CSV table of C-alpha atoms in Angstrom, one decimal:
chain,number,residue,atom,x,y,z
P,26,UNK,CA,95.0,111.5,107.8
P,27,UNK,CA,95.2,115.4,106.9
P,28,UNK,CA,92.4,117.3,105.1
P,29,UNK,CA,93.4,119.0,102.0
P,30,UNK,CA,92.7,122.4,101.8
P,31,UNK,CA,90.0,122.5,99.8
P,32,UNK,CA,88.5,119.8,101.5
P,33,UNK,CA,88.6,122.0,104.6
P,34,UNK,CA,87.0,124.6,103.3
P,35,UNK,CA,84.1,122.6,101.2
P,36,UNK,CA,83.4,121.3,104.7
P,37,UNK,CA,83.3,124.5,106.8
P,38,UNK,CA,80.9,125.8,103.4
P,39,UNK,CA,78.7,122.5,103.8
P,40,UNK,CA,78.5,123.1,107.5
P,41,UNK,CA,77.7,126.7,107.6
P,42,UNK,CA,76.2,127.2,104.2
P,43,UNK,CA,77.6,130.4,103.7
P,44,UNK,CA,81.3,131.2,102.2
P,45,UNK,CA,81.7,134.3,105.2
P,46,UNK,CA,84.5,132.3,106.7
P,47,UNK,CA,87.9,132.1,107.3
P,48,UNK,CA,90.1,128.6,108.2
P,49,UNK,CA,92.2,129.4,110.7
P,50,UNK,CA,93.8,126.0,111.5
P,51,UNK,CA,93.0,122.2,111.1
P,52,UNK,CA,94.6,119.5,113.5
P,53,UNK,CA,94.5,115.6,114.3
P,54,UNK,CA,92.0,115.0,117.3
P,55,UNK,CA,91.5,112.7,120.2
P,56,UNK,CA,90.6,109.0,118.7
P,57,UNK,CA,89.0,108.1,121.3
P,58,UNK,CA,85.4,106.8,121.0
P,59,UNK,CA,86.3,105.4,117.7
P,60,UNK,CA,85.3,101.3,117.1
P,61,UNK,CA,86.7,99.1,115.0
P,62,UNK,CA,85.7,99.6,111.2
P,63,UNK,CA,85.3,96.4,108.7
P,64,UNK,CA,84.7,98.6,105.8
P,65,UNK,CA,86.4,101.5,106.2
P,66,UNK,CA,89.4,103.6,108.0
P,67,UNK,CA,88.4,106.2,110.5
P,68,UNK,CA,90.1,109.5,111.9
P,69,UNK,CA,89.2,112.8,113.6
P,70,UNK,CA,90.0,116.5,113.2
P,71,UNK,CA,88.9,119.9,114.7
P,72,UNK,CA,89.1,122.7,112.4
P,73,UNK,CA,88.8,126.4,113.6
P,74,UNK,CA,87.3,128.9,111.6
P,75,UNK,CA,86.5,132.7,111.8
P,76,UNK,CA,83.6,134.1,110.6
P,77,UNK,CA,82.1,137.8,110.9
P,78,UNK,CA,80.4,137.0,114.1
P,79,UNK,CA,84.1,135.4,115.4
P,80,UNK,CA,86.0,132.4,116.1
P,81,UNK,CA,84.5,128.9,116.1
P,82,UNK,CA,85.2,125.2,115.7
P,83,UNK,CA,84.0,122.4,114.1
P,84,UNK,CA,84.9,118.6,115.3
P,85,UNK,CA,84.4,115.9,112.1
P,86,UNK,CA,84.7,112.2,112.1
P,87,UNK,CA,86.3,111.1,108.8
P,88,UNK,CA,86.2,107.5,106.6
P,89,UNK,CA,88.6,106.7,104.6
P,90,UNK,CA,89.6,103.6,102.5
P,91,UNK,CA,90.8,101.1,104.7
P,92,UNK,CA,95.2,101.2,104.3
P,93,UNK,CA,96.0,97.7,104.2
P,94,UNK,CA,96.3,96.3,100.6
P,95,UNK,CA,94.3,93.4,100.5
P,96,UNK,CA,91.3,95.1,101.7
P,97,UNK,CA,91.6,98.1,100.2
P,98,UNK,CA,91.4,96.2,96.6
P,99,UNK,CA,87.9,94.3,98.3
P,100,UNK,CA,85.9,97.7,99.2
P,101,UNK,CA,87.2,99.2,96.2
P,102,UNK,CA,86.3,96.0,94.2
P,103,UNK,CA,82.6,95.8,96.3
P,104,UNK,CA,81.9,99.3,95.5
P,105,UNK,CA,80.4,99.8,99.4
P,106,UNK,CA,82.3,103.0,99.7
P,107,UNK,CA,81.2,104.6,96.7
P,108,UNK,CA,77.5,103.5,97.6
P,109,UNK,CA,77.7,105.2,101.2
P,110,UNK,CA,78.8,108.3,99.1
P,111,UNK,CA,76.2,108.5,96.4
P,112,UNK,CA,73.8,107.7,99.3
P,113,UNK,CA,74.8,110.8,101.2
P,114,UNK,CA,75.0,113.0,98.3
P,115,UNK,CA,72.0,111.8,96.5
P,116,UNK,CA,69.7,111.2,99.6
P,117,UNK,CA,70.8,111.1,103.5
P,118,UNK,CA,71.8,115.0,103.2
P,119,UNK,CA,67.9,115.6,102.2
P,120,UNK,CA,66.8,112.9,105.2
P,121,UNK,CA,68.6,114.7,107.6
P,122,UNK,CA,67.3,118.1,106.7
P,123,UNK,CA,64.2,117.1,106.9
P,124,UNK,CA,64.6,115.4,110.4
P,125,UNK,CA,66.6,118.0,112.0
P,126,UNK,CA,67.3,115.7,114.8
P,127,UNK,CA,70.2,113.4,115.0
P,128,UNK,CA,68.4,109.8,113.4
P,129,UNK,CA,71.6,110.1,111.0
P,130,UNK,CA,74.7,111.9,111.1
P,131,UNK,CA,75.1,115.1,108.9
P,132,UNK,CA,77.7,114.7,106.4
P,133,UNK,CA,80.2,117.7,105.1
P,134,UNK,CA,81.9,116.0,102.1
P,135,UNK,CA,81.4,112.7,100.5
P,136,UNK,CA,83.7,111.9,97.2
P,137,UNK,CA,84.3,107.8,95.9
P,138,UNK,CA,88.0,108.5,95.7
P,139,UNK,CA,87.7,107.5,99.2
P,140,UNK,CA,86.9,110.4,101.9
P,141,UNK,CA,83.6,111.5,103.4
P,142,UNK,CA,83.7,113.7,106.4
P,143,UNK,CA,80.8,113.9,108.6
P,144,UNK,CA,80.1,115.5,112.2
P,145,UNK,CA,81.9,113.8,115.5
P,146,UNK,CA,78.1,112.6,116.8
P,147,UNK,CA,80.7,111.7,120.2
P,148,UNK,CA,80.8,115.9,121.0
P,149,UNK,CA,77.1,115.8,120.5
P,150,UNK,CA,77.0,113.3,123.6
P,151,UNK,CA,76.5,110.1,121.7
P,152,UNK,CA,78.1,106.6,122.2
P,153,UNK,CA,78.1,103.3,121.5
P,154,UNK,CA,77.1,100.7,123.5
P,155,UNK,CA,79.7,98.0,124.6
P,156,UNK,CA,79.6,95.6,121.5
P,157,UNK,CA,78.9,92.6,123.3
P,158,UNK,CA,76.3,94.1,125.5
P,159,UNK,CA,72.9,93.5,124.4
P,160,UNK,CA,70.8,96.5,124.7
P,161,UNK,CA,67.4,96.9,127.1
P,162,UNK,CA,64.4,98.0,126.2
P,163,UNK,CA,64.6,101.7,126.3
P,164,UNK,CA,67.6,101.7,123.8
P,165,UNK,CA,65.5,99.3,121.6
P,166,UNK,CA,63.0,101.2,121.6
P,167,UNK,CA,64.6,104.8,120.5
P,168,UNK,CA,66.8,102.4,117.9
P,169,UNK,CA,63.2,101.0,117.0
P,170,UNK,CA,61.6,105.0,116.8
P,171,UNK,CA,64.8,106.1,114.5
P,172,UNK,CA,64.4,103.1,112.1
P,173,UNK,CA,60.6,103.8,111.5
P,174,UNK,CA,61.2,107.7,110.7
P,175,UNK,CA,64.3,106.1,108.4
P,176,UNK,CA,61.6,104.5,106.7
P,177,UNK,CA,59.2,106.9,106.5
P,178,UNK,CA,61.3,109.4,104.4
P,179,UNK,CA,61.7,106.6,101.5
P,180,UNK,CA,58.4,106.4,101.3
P,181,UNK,CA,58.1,110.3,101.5
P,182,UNK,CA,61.0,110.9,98.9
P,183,UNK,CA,59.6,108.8,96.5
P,184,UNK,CA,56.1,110.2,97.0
P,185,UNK,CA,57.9,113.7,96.3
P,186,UNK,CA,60.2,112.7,93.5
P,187,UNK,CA,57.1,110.4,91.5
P,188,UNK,CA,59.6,107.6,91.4
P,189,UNK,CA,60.9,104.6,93.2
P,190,UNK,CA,63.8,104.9,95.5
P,191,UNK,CA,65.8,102.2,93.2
P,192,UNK,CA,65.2,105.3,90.5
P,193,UNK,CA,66.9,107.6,93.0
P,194,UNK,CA,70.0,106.2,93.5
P,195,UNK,CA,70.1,102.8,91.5
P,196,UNK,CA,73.1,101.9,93.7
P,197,UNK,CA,70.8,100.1,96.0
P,198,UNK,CA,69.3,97.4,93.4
P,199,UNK,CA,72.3,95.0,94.1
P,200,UNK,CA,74.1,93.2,97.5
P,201,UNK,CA,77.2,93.9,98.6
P,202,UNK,CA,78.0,90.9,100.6
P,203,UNK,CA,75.1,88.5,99.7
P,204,UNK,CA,75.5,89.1,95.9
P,205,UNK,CA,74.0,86.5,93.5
P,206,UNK,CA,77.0,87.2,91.2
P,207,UNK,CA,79.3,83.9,91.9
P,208,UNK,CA,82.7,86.3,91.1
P,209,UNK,CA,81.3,89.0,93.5
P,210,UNK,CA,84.5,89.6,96.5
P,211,UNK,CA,81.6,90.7,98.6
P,212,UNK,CA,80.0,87.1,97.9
P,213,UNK,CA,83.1,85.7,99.3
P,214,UNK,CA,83.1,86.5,102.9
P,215,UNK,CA,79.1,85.6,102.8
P,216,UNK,CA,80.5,82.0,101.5
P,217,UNK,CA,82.8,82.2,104.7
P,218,UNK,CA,79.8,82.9,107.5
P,219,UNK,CA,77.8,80.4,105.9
P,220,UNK,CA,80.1,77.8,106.2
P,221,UNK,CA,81.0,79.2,110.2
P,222,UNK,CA,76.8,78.9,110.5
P,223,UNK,CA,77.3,75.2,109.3
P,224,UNK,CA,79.9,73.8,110.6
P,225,UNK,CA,78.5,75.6,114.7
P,226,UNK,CA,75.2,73.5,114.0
P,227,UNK,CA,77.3,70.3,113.2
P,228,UNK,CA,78.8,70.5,116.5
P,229,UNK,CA,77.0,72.2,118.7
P,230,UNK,CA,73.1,71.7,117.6
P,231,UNK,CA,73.8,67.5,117.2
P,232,UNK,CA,70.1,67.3,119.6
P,233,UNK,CA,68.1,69.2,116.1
P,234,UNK,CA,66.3,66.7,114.3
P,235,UNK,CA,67.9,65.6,110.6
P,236,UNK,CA,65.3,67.1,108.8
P,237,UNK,CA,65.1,70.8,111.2
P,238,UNK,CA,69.0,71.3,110.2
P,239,UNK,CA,68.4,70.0,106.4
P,240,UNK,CA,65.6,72.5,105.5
P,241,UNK,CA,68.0,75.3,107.4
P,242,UNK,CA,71.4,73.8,105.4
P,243,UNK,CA,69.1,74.1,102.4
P,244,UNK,CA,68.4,77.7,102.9
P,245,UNK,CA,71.6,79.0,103.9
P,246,UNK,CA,72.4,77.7,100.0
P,247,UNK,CA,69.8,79.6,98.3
P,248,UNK,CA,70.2,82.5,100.5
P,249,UNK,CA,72.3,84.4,97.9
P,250,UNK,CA,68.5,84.4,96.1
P,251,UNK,CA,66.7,85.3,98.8
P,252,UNK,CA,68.3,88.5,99.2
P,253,UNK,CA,66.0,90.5,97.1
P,254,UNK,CA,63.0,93.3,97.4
P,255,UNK,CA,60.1,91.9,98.3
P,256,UNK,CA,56.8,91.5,95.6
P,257,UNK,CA,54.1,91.1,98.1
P,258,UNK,CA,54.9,94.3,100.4
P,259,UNK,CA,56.5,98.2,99.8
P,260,UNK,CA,60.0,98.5,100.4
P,261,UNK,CA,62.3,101.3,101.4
P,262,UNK,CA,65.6,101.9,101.3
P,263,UNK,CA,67.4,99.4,104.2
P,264,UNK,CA,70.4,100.1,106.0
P,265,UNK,CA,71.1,96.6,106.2
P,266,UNK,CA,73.3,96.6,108.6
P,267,UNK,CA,72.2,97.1,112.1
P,268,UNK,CA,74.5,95.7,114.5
P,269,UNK,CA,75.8,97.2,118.1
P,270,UNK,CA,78.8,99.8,115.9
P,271,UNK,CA,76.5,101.0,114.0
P,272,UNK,CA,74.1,102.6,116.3
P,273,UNK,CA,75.1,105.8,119.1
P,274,UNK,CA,73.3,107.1,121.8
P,275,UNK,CA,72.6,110.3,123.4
P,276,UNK,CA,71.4,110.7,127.2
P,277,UNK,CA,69.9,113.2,129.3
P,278,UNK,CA,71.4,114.4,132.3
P,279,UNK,CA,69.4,111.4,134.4
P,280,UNK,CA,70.7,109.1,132.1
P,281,UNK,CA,67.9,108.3,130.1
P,282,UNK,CA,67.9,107.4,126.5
P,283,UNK,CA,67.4,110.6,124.6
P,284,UNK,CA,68.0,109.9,121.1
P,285,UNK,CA,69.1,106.6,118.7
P,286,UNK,CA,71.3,107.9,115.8
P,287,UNK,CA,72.0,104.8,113.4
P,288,UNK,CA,75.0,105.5,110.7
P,289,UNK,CA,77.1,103.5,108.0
P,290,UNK,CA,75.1,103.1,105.2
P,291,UNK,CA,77.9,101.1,102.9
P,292,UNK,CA,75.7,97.8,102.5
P,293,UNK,CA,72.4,100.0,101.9
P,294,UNK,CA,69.6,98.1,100.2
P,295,UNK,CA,66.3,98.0,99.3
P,296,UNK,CA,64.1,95.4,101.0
P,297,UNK,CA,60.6,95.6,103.3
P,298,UNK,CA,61.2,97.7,106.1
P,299,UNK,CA,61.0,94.1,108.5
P,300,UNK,CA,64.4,93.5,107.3
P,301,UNK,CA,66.0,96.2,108.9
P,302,UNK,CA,63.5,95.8,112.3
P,303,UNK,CA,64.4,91.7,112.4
P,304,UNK,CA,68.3,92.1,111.8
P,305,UNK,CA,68.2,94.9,114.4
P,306,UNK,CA,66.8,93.0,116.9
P,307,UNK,CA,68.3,89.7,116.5
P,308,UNK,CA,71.8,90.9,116.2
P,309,UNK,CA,71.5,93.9,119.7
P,310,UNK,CA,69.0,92.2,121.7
P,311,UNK,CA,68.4,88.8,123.8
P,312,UNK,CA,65.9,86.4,123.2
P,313,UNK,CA,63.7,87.2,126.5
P,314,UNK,CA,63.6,91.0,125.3
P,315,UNK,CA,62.0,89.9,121.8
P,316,UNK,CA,59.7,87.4,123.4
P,317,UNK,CA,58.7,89.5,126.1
P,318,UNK,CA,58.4,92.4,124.0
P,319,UNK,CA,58.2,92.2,120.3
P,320,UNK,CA,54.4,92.7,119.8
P,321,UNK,CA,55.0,96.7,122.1
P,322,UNK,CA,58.2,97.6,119.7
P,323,UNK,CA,56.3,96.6,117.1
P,324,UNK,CA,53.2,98.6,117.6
P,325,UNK,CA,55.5,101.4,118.8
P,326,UNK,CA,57.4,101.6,115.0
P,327,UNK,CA,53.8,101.3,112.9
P,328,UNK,CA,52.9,104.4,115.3
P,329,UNK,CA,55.9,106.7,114.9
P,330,UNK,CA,56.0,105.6,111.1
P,331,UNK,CA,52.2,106.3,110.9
P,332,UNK,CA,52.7,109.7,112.4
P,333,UNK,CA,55.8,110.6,110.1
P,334,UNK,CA,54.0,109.5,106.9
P,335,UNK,CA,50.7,112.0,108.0
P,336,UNK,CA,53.1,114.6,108.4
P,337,UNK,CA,53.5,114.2,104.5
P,338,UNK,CA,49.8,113.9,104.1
P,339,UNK,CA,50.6,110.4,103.5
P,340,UNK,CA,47.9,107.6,105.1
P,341,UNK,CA,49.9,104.6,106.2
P,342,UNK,CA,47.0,102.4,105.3
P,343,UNK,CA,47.7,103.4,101.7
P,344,UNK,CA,51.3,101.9,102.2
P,345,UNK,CA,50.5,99.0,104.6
P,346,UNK,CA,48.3,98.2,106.4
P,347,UNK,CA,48.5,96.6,110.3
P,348,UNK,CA,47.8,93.1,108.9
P,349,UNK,CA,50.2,93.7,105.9
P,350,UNK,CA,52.9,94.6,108.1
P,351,UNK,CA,52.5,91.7,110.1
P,352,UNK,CA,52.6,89.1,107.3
P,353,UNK,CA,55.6,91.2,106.1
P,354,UNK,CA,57.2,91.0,109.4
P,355,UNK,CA,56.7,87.1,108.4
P,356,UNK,CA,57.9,87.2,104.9
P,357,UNK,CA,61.4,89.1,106.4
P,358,UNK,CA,61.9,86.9,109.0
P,359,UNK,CA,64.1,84.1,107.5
P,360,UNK,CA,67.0,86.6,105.8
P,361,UNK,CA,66.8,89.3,108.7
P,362,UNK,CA,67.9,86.5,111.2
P,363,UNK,CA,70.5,84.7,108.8
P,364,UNK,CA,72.6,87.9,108.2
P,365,UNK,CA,72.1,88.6,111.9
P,366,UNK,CA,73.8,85.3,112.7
P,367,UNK,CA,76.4,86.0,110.5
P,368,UNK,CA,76.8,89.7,111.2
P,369,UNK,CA,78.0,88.3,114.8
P,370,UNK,CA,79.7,85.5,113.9
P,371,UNK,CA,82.3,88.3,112.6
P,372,UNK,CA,81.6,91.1,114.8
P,373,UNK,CA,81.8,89.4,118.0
P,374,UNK,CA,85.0,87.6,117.4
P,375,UNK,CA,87.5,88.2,120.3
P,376,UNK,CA,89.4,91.4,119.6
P,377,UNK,CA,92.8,89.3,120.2
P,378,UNK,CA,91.9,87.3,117.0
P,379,UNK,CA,90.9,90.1,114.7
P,380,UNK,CA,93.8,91.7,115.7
P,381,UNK,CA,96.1,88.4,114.3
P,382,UNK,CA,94.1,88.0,111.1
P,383,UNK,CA,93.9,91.8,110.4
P,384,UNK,CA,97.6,91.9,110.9
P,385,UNK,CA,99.1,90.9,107.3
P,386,UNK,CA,97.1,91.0,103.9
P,387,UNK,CA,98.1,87.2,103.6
P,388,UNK,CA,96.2,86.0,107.0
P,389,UNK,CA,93.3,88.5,106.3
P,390,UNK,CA,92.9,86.8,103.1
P,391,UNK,CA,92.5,83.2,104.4
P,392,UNK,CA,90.5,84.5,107.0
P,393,UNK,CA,88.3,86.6,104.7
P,394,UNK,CA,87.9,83.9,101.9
P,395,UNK,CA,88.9,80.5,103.3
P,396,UNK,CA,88.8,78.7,106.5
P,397,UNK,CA,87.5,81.0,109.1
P,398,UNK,CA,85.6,77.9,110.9
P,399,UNK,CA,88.5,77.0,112.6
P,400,UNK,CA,89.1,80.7,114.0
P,401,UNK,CA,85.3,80.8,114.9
P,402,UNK,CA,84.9,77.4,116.6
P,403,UNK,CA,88.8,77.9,118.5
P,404,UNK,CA,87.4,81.2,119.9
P,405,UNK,CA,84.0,79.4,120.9
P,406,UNK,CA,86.3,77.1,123.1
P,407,UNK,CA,87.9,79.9,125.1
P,408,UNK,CA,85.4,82.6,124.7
P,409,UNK,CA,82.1,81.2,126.6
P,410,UNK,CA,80.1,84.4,126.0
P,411,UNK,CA,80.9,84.5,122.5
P,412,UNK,CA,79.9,80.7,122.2
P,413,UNK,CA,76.8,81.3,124.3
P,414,UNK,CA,75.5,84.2,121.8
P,415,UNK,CA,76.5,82.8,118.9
P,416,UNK,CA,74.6,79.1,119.8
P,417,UNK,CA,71.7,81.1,120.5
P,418,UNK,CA,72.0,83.4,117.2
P,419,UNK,CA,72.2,79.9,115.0
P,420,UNK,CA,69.9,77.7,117.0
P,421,UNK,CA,67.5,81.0,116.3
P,422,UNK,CA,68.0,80.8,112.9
P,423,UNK,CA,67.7,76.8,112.5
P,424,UNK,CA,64.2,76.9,115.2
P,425,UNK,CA,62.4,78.5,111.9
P,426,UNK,CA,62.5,75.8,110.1
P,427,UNK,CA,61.5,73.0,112.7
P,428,UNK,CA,58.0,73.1,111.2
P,429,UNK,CA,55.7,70.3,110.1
P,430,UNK,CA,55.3,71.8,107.0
């Protein structure tokens, strides 16, 4: 898409806060580094500008409503794009001043009508990971690091503002996807994974006991009321969806993992922070990395969260304690792995497939609101890594119920 020109030049003003410039040109860029968007189109452009010290450029990654029909009407109709906006101009500007680091992308211009323009985080030497590659334990633990100081700055924003974060930008009281409102379009695709969760455990988990799968088949029904802030522990505002696209990396020159920059904020909630930390883990990592590790990431994001709430002459214990943010690790648990499950069940579908239902408005719909089991259990059959994660993401979410409780 082309920038207007006033859009050009709020974004040079945004970046450089100053109006000593001059646009000199604005052209398409290279697309590449660009992953597949559910909620949203994507582009690049590099504008040039002058200013009184001389010429420079500035690269910017830009979201726009999706083009096809059928889902244009559904994000319009969710609201997901406006909520990334008013998130951005009400909040994530403020976060990332106050970080200057890269935890979250700046952004130059936001607006509902449907364009928000924010920096190309790919010339700052970030990338994703491959989407079906589960990440080790260095990249969890920088994703793990940028979560906690996420955190942190709702707790620190509403210390500084006297008021709850839900007060700050009420956007985030309701779901998007997992809405308890039956007519919600959101609600729809929700209705779809659940039904993909079911119908994997009918055929492939036939060795659970009866009354393991009922108590899960139970849950997955009320999970529309589940999906709600927690009265027993503080909450923050959640990103809420944490799988492989939505997080980047940065390296050093020895390849380390410098930095973990997570981005696209358009189901943003507000929930205990374990939310985020469960979904996180359960939709990038394997099940030896949480087993072997959990307890050390945990530790490691009560630290860096600790450490960022002092800097605000904030105690952690007056927020949560170590015991409280273990019971509330608890308390998350059931949700964070659900929405993991079906998170992947749509994100790890085999391009070739997306490509076919994404191709018409008609097949996106019937994908979208009706009978995606077939699609999901035909692609199990030829894809064997797809079926391997996805047994293992719903046999995760079924083992928490085989209790004698």
């Amino acid at each position: 898409m082309a920038l207007q020109s006033r859009d050009i030049h709020e974004v040079i003003r945004s970046y450089l806060k100053s109006n000593d410039f001059e646009i000199i040109s604005c052209e398409g860029a290279d697309l590449d580094g660009i992953c597949t968007g559910f909620l949203s189109a994507q582009d690049k452009a590099r504008i040039r500008f002058k200013t009184s010290r001389g010429e420079d450029e500035l690269h910017v990654f830009m979201k726009t409503l999706p083009d096809a029909a059928y889902h244009r009407e559904n994000i319009l109709a969710m609201g997901s794009f406006h909520r990334e906006v008013v998130l951005f101009n009400e909040v994530l500007n403020k976060y990332h001043d106050y970080l200057k680091d890269n935890s979250i992308p700046a952004c130059y211009l936001a607006r509902s009508e449907g364009l928000m323009v924010m920096e190309d985080l790919l010339k700052k030497g970030f990338k994703n990971k491959p989407l079906r590659e589960t990440l080790d334990l260095e990249h969890c633990k920088k994703t793990i690091e940028t979560l906690a100081k996420f955190h942190a700055l709702s707790f620190i924003m509403e210390k500084k503002e006297g008021r709850k974060m839900t007060e700050i930008v009420p956007v985030i009281k309701t779901e998007m996807i997992m809405s308890k409102d039956e007519n919600h379009v959101g609600r729809k695709g929700a209705l779809a994974q659940i039904r993909c969760m079911k119908r994997v455990t009918e055929k492939y988990l036939t060795h659970v006991p009866t009354k393991v799968v009922e108590k899960a088949v139970y849950y997955l029904d009320n999970l529309f009321d589940e999906m709600k802030s927690s009265k027993l522990y503080p909450n923050v505002l959640s990103h809420a969806d944490l799988w492989a696209n939505n997080i980047m990396f940065s390296y050093d020159d020895q390849g380390n993992v410098k930095e973990a920059c997570i981005f696209d904020f358009q189901l943003a909630t507000y929930k205990a922070p374990g939310y985020d930390i469960q979904q996180f883990l359960h939709c990038c990592t394997d099940n030896d990395l949480r087993e072997r590790h959990f307890g050390n990431l945990m530790r490691l994001y009560y630290n860096v969260l600790s450490r960022m709430l002092k800097s605000a002459a904030i105690d952690v214990d007056d927020i949560m304690n170590w015991e409280d943010f273990e019971n509330m690790l608890k308390e998350t648990q059931p949700t964070a792995v659900a929405t993991a499950c079906m998170f992947l069940i749509c994100v790890l579908v085999p391009e070739d497939i997306l490509k076919d239902v994404m191709s018409s408005d008609e097949k996106y719909k019937e994908y979208y609101e009706g009978n995606r089991e077939q699609y999901i259990l035909e692609a199990m059959e030829k894809d064997m890594e797809f079926k391997r994660r996805i047994i293992q993401s719903v046999t995760n979410f079924i083992n928490l119920f085989d209790t004698d409780e």
